[in-house]
């Protein structure tokens, strides 16, 4: 699924690329190549694009030109779409973990191991993070 911000459309592709398109004309502005297919929807905020890939990485890209700012390697492929709130990136991974990363520099703030892989995308509301796992549970995390 695409994300739209500031007259641009951001979308990942099975060809392992993240594309930025002009929202009016559809013409390409930039693309960035990851290490594998991109199943996640990008999150766009603060001039940055956050997206994950089958190569087990979460990426932060410059929204203007697609240049990489940082990447974080999880222990499994990542189909989960990132959620960004209050300077943190939340994402699930096929390694069965939920990750909370610093949105500016990808430092790991915390991770939590569920009972199975996590391809669900997190929802953030009222200071809480909600995410499902293939263990049949929905998890709720507080801000700490």
Short mmCIF file of N, CA and C in Angstrom, two decimals:
data_model
loop_
_atom_site.label_atom_id
_atom_site.label_comp_id
_atom_site.label_asym_id
_atom_site.label_seq_id
_atom_site.Cartn_x
_atom_site.Cartn_y
_atom_site.Cartn_z
N UNK A 1 0.84 -1.19 0.00
CA UNK A 1 0.00 0.00 0.00
C UNK A 1 0.88 1.24 0.00
N UNK A 2 0.51 2.23 -0.78
CA UNK A 2 1.30 3.46 -0.83
C UNK A 2 1.06 4.37 0.37
N UNK A 3 2.01 5.26 0.57
CA UNK A 3 1.85 6.37 1.52
C UNK A 3 1.94 7.65 0.69
N UNK A 4 1.14 8.64 1.04
CA UNK A 4 1.13 9.90 0.30
C UNK A 4 1.43 11.03 1.27
N UNK A 5 2.40 11.87 0.90
CA UNK A 5 2.77 13.01 1.74
C UNK A 5 3.40 14.09 0.86
N UNK A 6 3.01 15.33 1.07
CA UNK A 6 3.62 16.48 0.42
C UNK A 6 3.68 16.35 -1.10
N UNK A 7 2.59 15.87 -1.70
CA UNK A 7 2.52 15.78 -3.16
C UNK A 7 3.32 14.64 -3.75
N UNK A 8 3.72 13.68 -2.92
CA UNK A 8 4.50 12.54 -3.38
C UNK A 8 3.85 11.23 -2.93
N UNK A 9 4.04 10.21 -3.72
CA UNK A 9 3.56 8.86 -3.41
C UNK A 9 4.78 7.98 -3.17
N UNK A 10 4.80 7.28 -2.04
CA UNK A 10 5.90 6.38 -1.68
C UNK A 10 5.35 4.97 -1.64
N UNK A 11 6.03 4.06 -2.33
CA UNK A 11 5.54 2.68 -2.38
C UNK A 11 6.70 1.70 -2.53
N UNK A 12 6.58 0.55 -1.86
CA UNK A 12 7.56 -0.52 -2.00
C UNK A 12 7.12 -1.50 -3.07
N UNK A 13 8.04 -2.31 -3.55
CA UNK A 13 7.75 -3.21 -4.66
C UNK A 13 8.43 -4.56 -4.48
N UNK A 14 7.89 -5.55 -5.17
CA UNK A 14 8.49 -6.89 -5.15
C UNK A 14 9.86 -6.90 -5.81
N UNK A 15 10.17 -5.88 -6.60
CA UNK A 15 11.48 -5.84 -7.25
C UNK A 15 12.58 -5.37 -6.29
N UNK A 16 12.22 -5.18 -5.00
CA UNK A 16 13.20 -4.81 -3.99
C UNK A 16 13.47 -3.32 -3.92
N UNK A 17 12.60 -2.52 -4.51
CA UNK A 17 12.81 -1.08 -4.52
C UNK A 17 11.71 -0.34 -3.78
N UNK A 18 12.06 0.83 -3.29
CA UNK A 18 11.11 1.80 -2.76
C UNK A 18 11.08 2.92 -3.79
N UNK A 19 9.87 3.29 -4.21
CA UNK A 19 9.72 4.33 -5.23
C UNK A 19 9.07 5.57 -4.64
N UNK A 20 9.50 6.72 -5.13
CA UNK A 20 8.87 7.99 -4.83
C UNK A 20 8.39 8.57 -6.15
N UNK A 21 7.09 8.84 -6.23
CA UNK A 21 6.48 9.34 -7.47
C UNK A 21 5.79 10.67 -7.23
N UNK A 22 5.71 11.47 -8.27
CA UNK A 22 4.94 12.70 -8.21
C UNK A 22 3.47 12.32 -8.13
N UNK A 23 2.75 12.82 -7.13
CA UNK A 23 1.35 12.44 -6.91
C UNK A 23 0.43 12.90 -8.02
N UNK A 24 0.77 13.99 -8.71
CA UNK A 24 -0.08 14.50 -9.78
C UNK A 24 0.18 13.81 -11.11
N UNK A 25 1.43 13.64 -11.46
CA UNK A 25 1.78 13.10 -12.78
C UNK A 25 2.14 11.63 -12.78
N UNK A 26 2.53 11.09 -11.62
CA UNK A 26 2.99 9.70 -11.56
C UNK A 26 4.43 9.53 -12.00
N UNK A 27 5.08 10.61 -12.37
CA UNK A 27 6.46 10.50 -12.84
C UNK A 27 7.39 10.19 -11.67
N UNK A 28 8.42 9.37 -11.92
CA UNK A 28 9.34 8.99 -10.86
C UNK A 28 10.20 10.17 -10.40
N UNK A 29 10.43 10.23 -9.08
CA UNK A 29 11.31 11.25 -8.50
C UNK A 29 12.61 10.58 -8.07
N UNK A 30 12.50 9.44 -7.37
CA UNK A 30 13.67 8.66 -6.99
C UNK A 30 13.25 7.23 -6.70
N UNK A 31 14.25 6.33 -6.62
CA UNK A 31 14.03 4.97 -6.15
C UNK A 31 15.23 4.56 -5.31
N UNK A 32 14.99 3.65 -4.39
CA UNK A 32 16.05 3.11 -3.53
C UNK A 32 15.95 1.59 -3.57
N UNK A 33 17.07 0.92 -3.75
CA UNK A 33 17.10 -0.54 -3.84
C UNK A 33 17.47 -1.14 -2.48
N UNK A 34 16.57 -2.00 -1.96
CA UNK A 34 16.83 -2.76 -0.74
C UNK A 34 17.44 -4.10 -1.15
N UNK A 35 17.61 -4.99 -0.21
CA UNK A 35 18.20 -6.29 -0.50
C UNK A 35 17.22 -7.35 -0.94
N UNK A 36 15.90 -7.05 -0.93
CA UNK A 36 14.89 -8.03 -1.30
C UNK A 36 13.54 -7.33 -1.45
N UNK A 37 12.49 -8.12 -1.64
CA UNK A 37 11.14 -7.60 -1.85
C UNK A 37 10.69 -6.72 -0.68
N UNK A 38 9.89 -5.72 -1.00
CA UNK A 38 9.33 -4.81 0.00
C UNK A 38 7.83 -5.05 0.07
N UNK A 39 7.38 -5.65 1.17
CA UNK A 39 5.97 -5.95 1.38
C UNK A 39 5.28 -4.87 2.21
N UNK A 40 6.05 -4.11 2.96
CA UNK A 40 5.47 -3.16 3.89
C UNK A 40 5.02 -1.88 3.21
N UNK A 41 4.11 -1.20 3.87
CA UNK A 41 3.74 0.15 3.46
C UNK A 41 4.70 1.11 4.13
N UNK A 42 5.18 2.09 3.41
CA UNK A 42 6.08 3.06 4.03
C UNK A 42 5.33 3.94 5.03
N UNK A 43 6.05 4.41 6.03
CA UNK A 43 5.56 5.45 6.93
C UNK A 43 6.38 6.69 6.62
N UNK A 44 5.71 7.82 6.42
CA UNK A 44 6.40 9.06 6.05
C UNK A 44 6.09 10.11 7.09
N UNK A 45 7.14 10.64 7.70
CA UNK A 45 6.98 11.70 8.69
C UNK A 45 8.31 12.42 8.89
N UNK A 46 8.23 13.71 9.13
CA UNK A 46 9.43 14.49 9.44
C UNK A 46 10.50 14.47 8.36
N UNK A 47 10.10 14.38 7.09
CA UNK A 47 11.07 14.34 6.00
C UNK A 47 11.78 13.02 5.84
N UNK A 48 11.24 11.96 6.48
CA UNK A 48 11.86 10.64 6.40
C UNK A 48 10.83 9.59 5.98
N UNK A 49 11.32 8.57 5.30
CA UNK A 49 10.51 7.43 4.88
C UNK A 49 11.03 6.20 5.61
N UNK A 50 10.16 5.52 6.33
CA UNK A 50 10.51 4.30 7.05
C UNK A 50 9.82 3.14 6.35
N UNK A 51 10.59 2.10 6.03
CA UNK A 51 10.05 0.95 5.31
C UNK A 51 10.86 -0.28 5.66
N UNK A 52 10.27 -1.46 5.50
CA UNK A 52 10.98 -2.70 5.81
C UNK A 52 11.06 -3.57 4.57
N UNK A 53 11.86 -4.64 4.66
CA UNK A 53 12.11 -5.49 3.50
C UNK A 53 12.27 -6.94 3.91
N UNK A 54 12.12 -7.82 2.93
CA UNK A 54 12.35 -9.25 3.12
C UNK A 54 13.81 -9.55 3.47
N UNK A 55 14.69 -8.59 3.31
CA UNK A 55 16.11 -8.79 3.64
C UNK A 55 16.38 -8.63 5.14
N UNK A 56 15.33 -8.56 5.94
CA UNK A 56 15.38 -8.47 7.41
C UNK A 56 15.70 -7.07 7.93
N UNK A 57 15.74 -6.08 7.06
CA UNK A 57 16.09 -4.72 7.47
C UNK A 57 14.89 -3.79 7.55
N UNK A 58 15.03 -2.83 8.44
CA UNK A 58 14.15 -1.66 8.50
C UNK A 58 15.01 -0.50 8.00
N UNK A 59 14.47 0.28 7.08
CA UNK A 59 15.21 1.38 6.47
C UNK A 59 14.60 2.73 6.82
N UNK A 60 15.46 3.71 6.96
CA UNK A 60 15.05 5.11 7.07
C UNK A 60 15.72 5.84 5.91
N UNK A 61 14.90 6.46 5.05
CA UNK A 61 15.39 7.14 3.86
C UNK A 61 15.02 8.61 3.91
N UNK A 62 15.81 9.43 3.26
CA UNK A 62 15.49 10.85 3.11
C UNK A 62 14.31 10.95 2.15
N UNK A 63 13.23 11.59 2.57
CA UNK A 63 12.02 11.66 1.75
C UNK A 63 12.22 12.50 0.49
N UNK A 64 13.15 13.44 0.51
CA UNK A 64 13.37 14.30 -0.66
C UNK A 64 14.13 13.61 -1.78
N UNK A 65 15.17 12.84 -1.42
CA UNK A 65 16.02 12.29 -2.48
C UNK A 65 16.26 10.78 -2.38
N UNK A 66 15.72 10.10 -1.37
CA UNK A 66 15.85 8.66 -1.24
C UNK A 66 17.17 8.17 -0.69
N UNK A 67 18.03 9.08 -0.28
CA UNK A 67 19.32 8.64 0.26
C UNK A 67 19.11 7.96 1.61
N UNK A 68 19.91 6.90 1.88
CA UNK A 68 19.74 6.19 3.15
C UNK A 68 20.24 7.01 4.33
N UNK A 69 19.46 6.99 5.40
CA UNK A 69 19.85 7.65 6.65
C UNK A 69 20.38 6.58 7.61
N UNK A 70 19.63 5.47 7.72
CA UNK A 70 20.08 4.34 8.52
C UNK A 70 19.33 3.09 8.11
N UNK A 71 19.84 1.93 8.54
CA UNK A 71 19.11 0.67 8.42
C UNK A 71 19.39 -0.15 9.68
N UNK A 72 18.41 -0.96 10.05
CA UNK A 72 18.52 -1.81 11.25
C UNK A 72 18.19 -3.24 10.84
N UNK A 73 19.07 -4.16 11.15
CA UNK A 73 18.90 -5.57 10.81
C UNK A 73 18.21 -6.32 11.94
N UNK A 74 17.04 -6.90 11.64
CA UNK A 74 16.33 -7.75 12.60
C UNK A 74 16.81 -9.20 12.39
N UNK A 75 16.24 -10.12 13.13
CA UNK A 75 16.63 -11.52 13.02
C UNK A 75 15.81 -12.31 12.01
N UNK A 76 14.92 -11.66 11.26
CA UNK A 76 14.09 -12.36 10.28
C UNK A 76 13.52 -11.39 9.28
N UNK A 77 12.93 -11.93 8.22
CA UNK A 77 12.34 -11.03 7.21
C UNK A 77 11.28 -10.15 7.86
N UNK A 78 11.03 -9.01 7.24
CA UNK A 78 10.10 -8.05 7.83
C UNK A 78 9.02 -7.69 6.81
N UNK A 79 7.79 -8.17 7.07
CA UNK A 79 6.64 -7.82 6.25
C UNK A 79 5.80 -6.75 6.93
N UNK A 80 6.00 -6.57 8.20
CA UNK A 80 5.28 -5.58 8.99
C UNK A 80 5.56 -4.18 8.46
N UNK A 81 4.54 -3.34 8.46
CA UNK A 81 4.75 -1.93 8.11
C UNK A 81 5.10 -1.17 9.38
N UNK A 82 6.07 -0.28 9.30
CA UNK A 82 6.46 0.45 10.50
C UNK A 82 5.41 1.46 10.93
N UNK A 83 5.33 1.67 12.23
CA UNK A 83 4.53 2.76 12.80
C UNK A 83 5.51 3.69 13.51
N UNK A 84 5.36 4.98 13.29
CA UNK A 84 6.28 5.96 13.87
C UNK A 84 5.47 6.89 14.76
N UNK A 85 5.93 7.04 16.00
CA UNK A 85 5.26 7.93 16.95
C UNK A 85 6.26 8.39 18.00
N UNK A 86 6.23 9.67 18.30
CA UNK A 86 7.01 10.27 19.36
C UNK A 86 8.50 9.86 19.28
N UNK A 87 9.06 9.94 18.08
CA UNK A 87 10.48 9.66 17.90
C UNK A 87 10.87 8.20 17.96
N UNK A 88 9.89 7.31 17.84
CA UNK A 88 10.17 5.88 17.88
C UNK A 88 9.54 5.18 16.68
N UNK A 89 10.21 4.12 16.22
CA UNK A 89 9.71 3.27 15.14
C UNK A 89 9.38 1.91 15.75
N UNK A 90 8.15 1.45 15.51
CA UNK A 90 7.70 0.15 16.01
C UNK A 90 7.49 -0.76 14.82
N UNK A 91 7.97 -2.02 14.93
CA UNK A 91 7.85 -2.95 13.81
C UNK A 91 7.94 -4.38 14.32
N UNK A 92 7.30 -5.30 13.62
CA UNK A 92 7.39 -6.72 13.93
C UNK A 92 8.26 -7.43 12.91
N UNK A 93 8.77 -8.62 13.29
CA UNK A 93 9.66 -9.37 12.41
C UNK A 93 9.34 -10.86 12.47
N UNK A 94 9.76 -11.57 11.43
CA UNK A 94 9.57 -13.02 11.39
C UNK A 94 10.44 -13.75 12.41
N UNK A 95 11.32 -13.05 13.10
CA UNK A 95 12.07 -13.67 14.19
C UNK A 95 11.23 -13.75 15.46
N UNK A 96 9.97 -13.33 15.38
CA UNK A 96 9.05 -13.40 16.52
C UNK A 96 9.15 -12.24 17.48
N UNK A 97 9.87 -11.20 17.07
CA UNK A 97 10.05 -10.06 17.96
C UNK A 97 9.32 -8.82 17.47
N UNK A 98 8.97 -7.99 18.43
CA UNK A 98 8.49 -6.63 18.18
C UNK A 98 9.64 -5.71 18.58
N UNK A 99 9.98 -4.77 17.71
CA UNK A 99 11.09 -3.86 17.95
C UNK A 99 10.61 -2.43 18.14
N UNK A 100 11.29 -1.73 19.04
CA UNK A 100 11.11 -0.30 19.21
C UNK A 100 12.48 0.33 18.98
N UNK A 101 12.58 1.16 17.94
CA UNK A 101 13.85 1.78 17.56
C UNK A 101 13.77 3.29 17.68
N UNK A 102 14.90 3.92 17.95
CA UNK A 102 14.98 5.37 17.91
C UNK A 102 14.82 5.79 16.45
N UNK A 103 13.87 6.66 16.16
CA UNK A 103 13.58 7.05 14.79
C UNK A 103 14.70 7.86 14.14
N UNK A 104 15.55 8.47 14.94
CA UNK A 104 16.62 9.31 14.39
C UNK A 104 17.89 8.55 14.06
N UNK A 105 18.20 7.50 14.86
CA UNK A 105 19.50 6.85 14.66
C UNK A 105 19.44 5.32 14.70
N UNK A 106 18.29 4.74 14.79
CA UNK A 106 18.01 3.28 14.79
C UNK A 106 18.54 2.55 16.02
N UNK A 107 18.90 3.27 17.08
CA UNK A 107 19.28 2.58 18.31
C UNK A 107 18.10 1.76 18.82
N UNK A 108 18.38 0.53 19.26
CA UNK A 108 17.35 -0.31 19.82
C UNK A 108 16.95 0.22 21.19
N UNK A 109 15.68 0.54 21.36
CA UNK A 109 15.16 0.99 22.65
C UNK A 109 14.69 -0.23 23.45
N UNK A 110 13.93 -1.11 22.79
CA UNK A 110 13.53 -2.37 23.40
C UNK A 110 13.07 -3.34 22.32
N UNK A 111 13.04 -4.60 22.67
CA UNK A 111 12.41 -5.62 21.82
C UNK A 111 11.68 -6.59 22.75
N UNK A 112 10.67 -7.23 22.19
CA UNK A 112 9.89 -8.20 22.95
C UNK A 112 9.69 -9.44 22.08
N UNK A 113 9.94 -10.61 22.65
CA UNK A 113 9.78 -11.85 21.92
C UNK A 113 8.39 -12.43 22.15
N UNK A 114 7.64 -12.61 21.06
CA UNK A 114 6.32 -13.22 21.12
C UNK A 114 6.49 -14.73 20.94
N UNK A 115 5.37 -15.44 20.82
CA UNK A 115 5.43 -16.88 20.68
C UNK A 115 5.54 -17.38 19.25
N UNK A 116 5.57 -16.47 18.26
CA UNK A 116 5.67 -16.87 16.86
C UNK A 116 6.08 -15.65 16.04
N UNK A 117 6.09 -15.81 14.72
CA UNK A 117 6.51 -14.69 13.89
C UNK A 117 5.47 -13.58 13.87
N UNK A 118 5.95 -12.37 13.57
CA UNK A 118 5.11 -11.19 13.61
C UNK A 118 5.16 -10.51 12.24
N UNK A 119 4.07 -10.66 11.46
CA UNK A 119 3.98 -9.92 10.20
C UNK A 119 2.88 -8.87 10.26
N UNK A 120 2.22 -8.79 11.40
CA UNK A 120 1.22 -7.77 11.65
C UNK A 120 1.90 -6.40 11.73
N UNK A 121 1.17 -5.38 11.32
CA UNK A 121 1.68 -4.01 11.45
C UNK A 121 1.15 -3.41 12.74
N UNK A 122 2.00 -2.69 13.46
CA UNK A 122 1.57 -2.12 14.73
C UNK A 122 0.63 -0.93 14.55
N UNK A 123 -0.21 -0.74 15.54
CA UNK A 123 -1.06 0.46 15.63
C UNK A 123 -0.65 1.18 16.91
N UNK A 124 -0.56 2.48 16.84
CA UNK A 124 -0.20 3.28 18.01
C UNK A 124 -1.36 4.22 18.32
N UNK A 125 -1.83 4.16 19.57
CA UNK A 125 -2.93 5.01 19.99
C UNK A 125 -2.84 5.24 21.49
N UNK A 126 -3.07 6.47 21.90
CA UNK A 126 -3.11 6.82 23.32
C UNK A 126 -1.86 6.36 24.07
N UNK A 127 -0.70 6.47 23.42
CA UNK A 127 0.55 6.10 24.06
C UNK A 127 0.81 4.62 24.16
N UNK A 128 0.01 3.82 23.49
CA UNK A 128 0.18 2.37 23.52
C UNK A 128 0.42 1.84 22.11
N UNK A 129 1.13 0.70 22.05
CA UNK A 129 1.41 0.04 20.79
C UNK A 129 0.70 -1.31 20.79
N UNK A 130 -0.09 -1.58 19.73
CA UNK A 130 -0.83 -2.83 19.60
C UNK A 130 -0.32 -3.57 18.38
N UNK A 131 -0.08 -4.89 18.53
CA UNK A 131 0.40 -5.68 17.40
C UNK A 131 0.03 -7.14 17.60
N UNK A 132 -0.28 -7.82 16.52
CA UNK A 132 -0.63 -9.24 16.58
C UNK A 132 0.54 -10.13 16.20
N UNK A 133 0.48 -11.38 16.66
CA UNK A 133 1.51 -12.37 16.37
C UNK A 133 0.83 -13.65 15.89
N UNK A 134 1.57 -14.48 15.18
CA UNK A 134 1.04 -15.76 14.73
C UNK A 134 0.86 -16.74 15.87
N UNK A 135 1.16 -16.35 17.10
CA UNK A 135 0.87 -17.20 18.25
C UNK A 135 -0.59 -17.05 18.68
N UNK A 136 -1.35 -16.24 17.93
CA UNK A 136 -2.78 -16.07 18.21
C UNK A 136 -3.09 -14.98 19.22
N UNK A 137 -2.09 -14.20 19.58
CA UNK A 137 -2.29 -13.16 20.60
C UNK A 137 -2.11 -11.77 20.01
N UNK A 138 -2.78 -10.82 20.62
CA UNK A 138 -2.56 -9.41 20.34
C UNK A 138 -1.84 -8.84 21.55
N UNK A 139 -0.75 -8.14 21.31
CA UNK A 139 0.06 -7.59 22.39
C UNK A 139 -0.16 -6.09 22.49
N UNK A 140 -0.11 -5.58 23.71
CA UNK A 140 -0.22 -4.15 23.98
C UNK A 140 0.98 -3.75 24.82
N UNK A 141 1.71 -2.76 24.32
CA UNK A 141 2.90 -2.25 25.03
C UNK A 141 2.69 -0.81 25.43
N UNK A 142 3.14 -0.47 26.62
CA UNK A 142 3.10 0.92 27.07
C UNK A 142 4.30 1.67 26.51
N UNK A 143 4.37 2.96 26.74
CA UNK A 143 5.44 3.76 26.17
C UNK A 143 6.84 3.40 26.67
N UNK A 144 6.96 2.83 27.85
CA UNK A 144 8.28 2.45 28.36
C UNK A 144 8.69 1.08 27.86
#
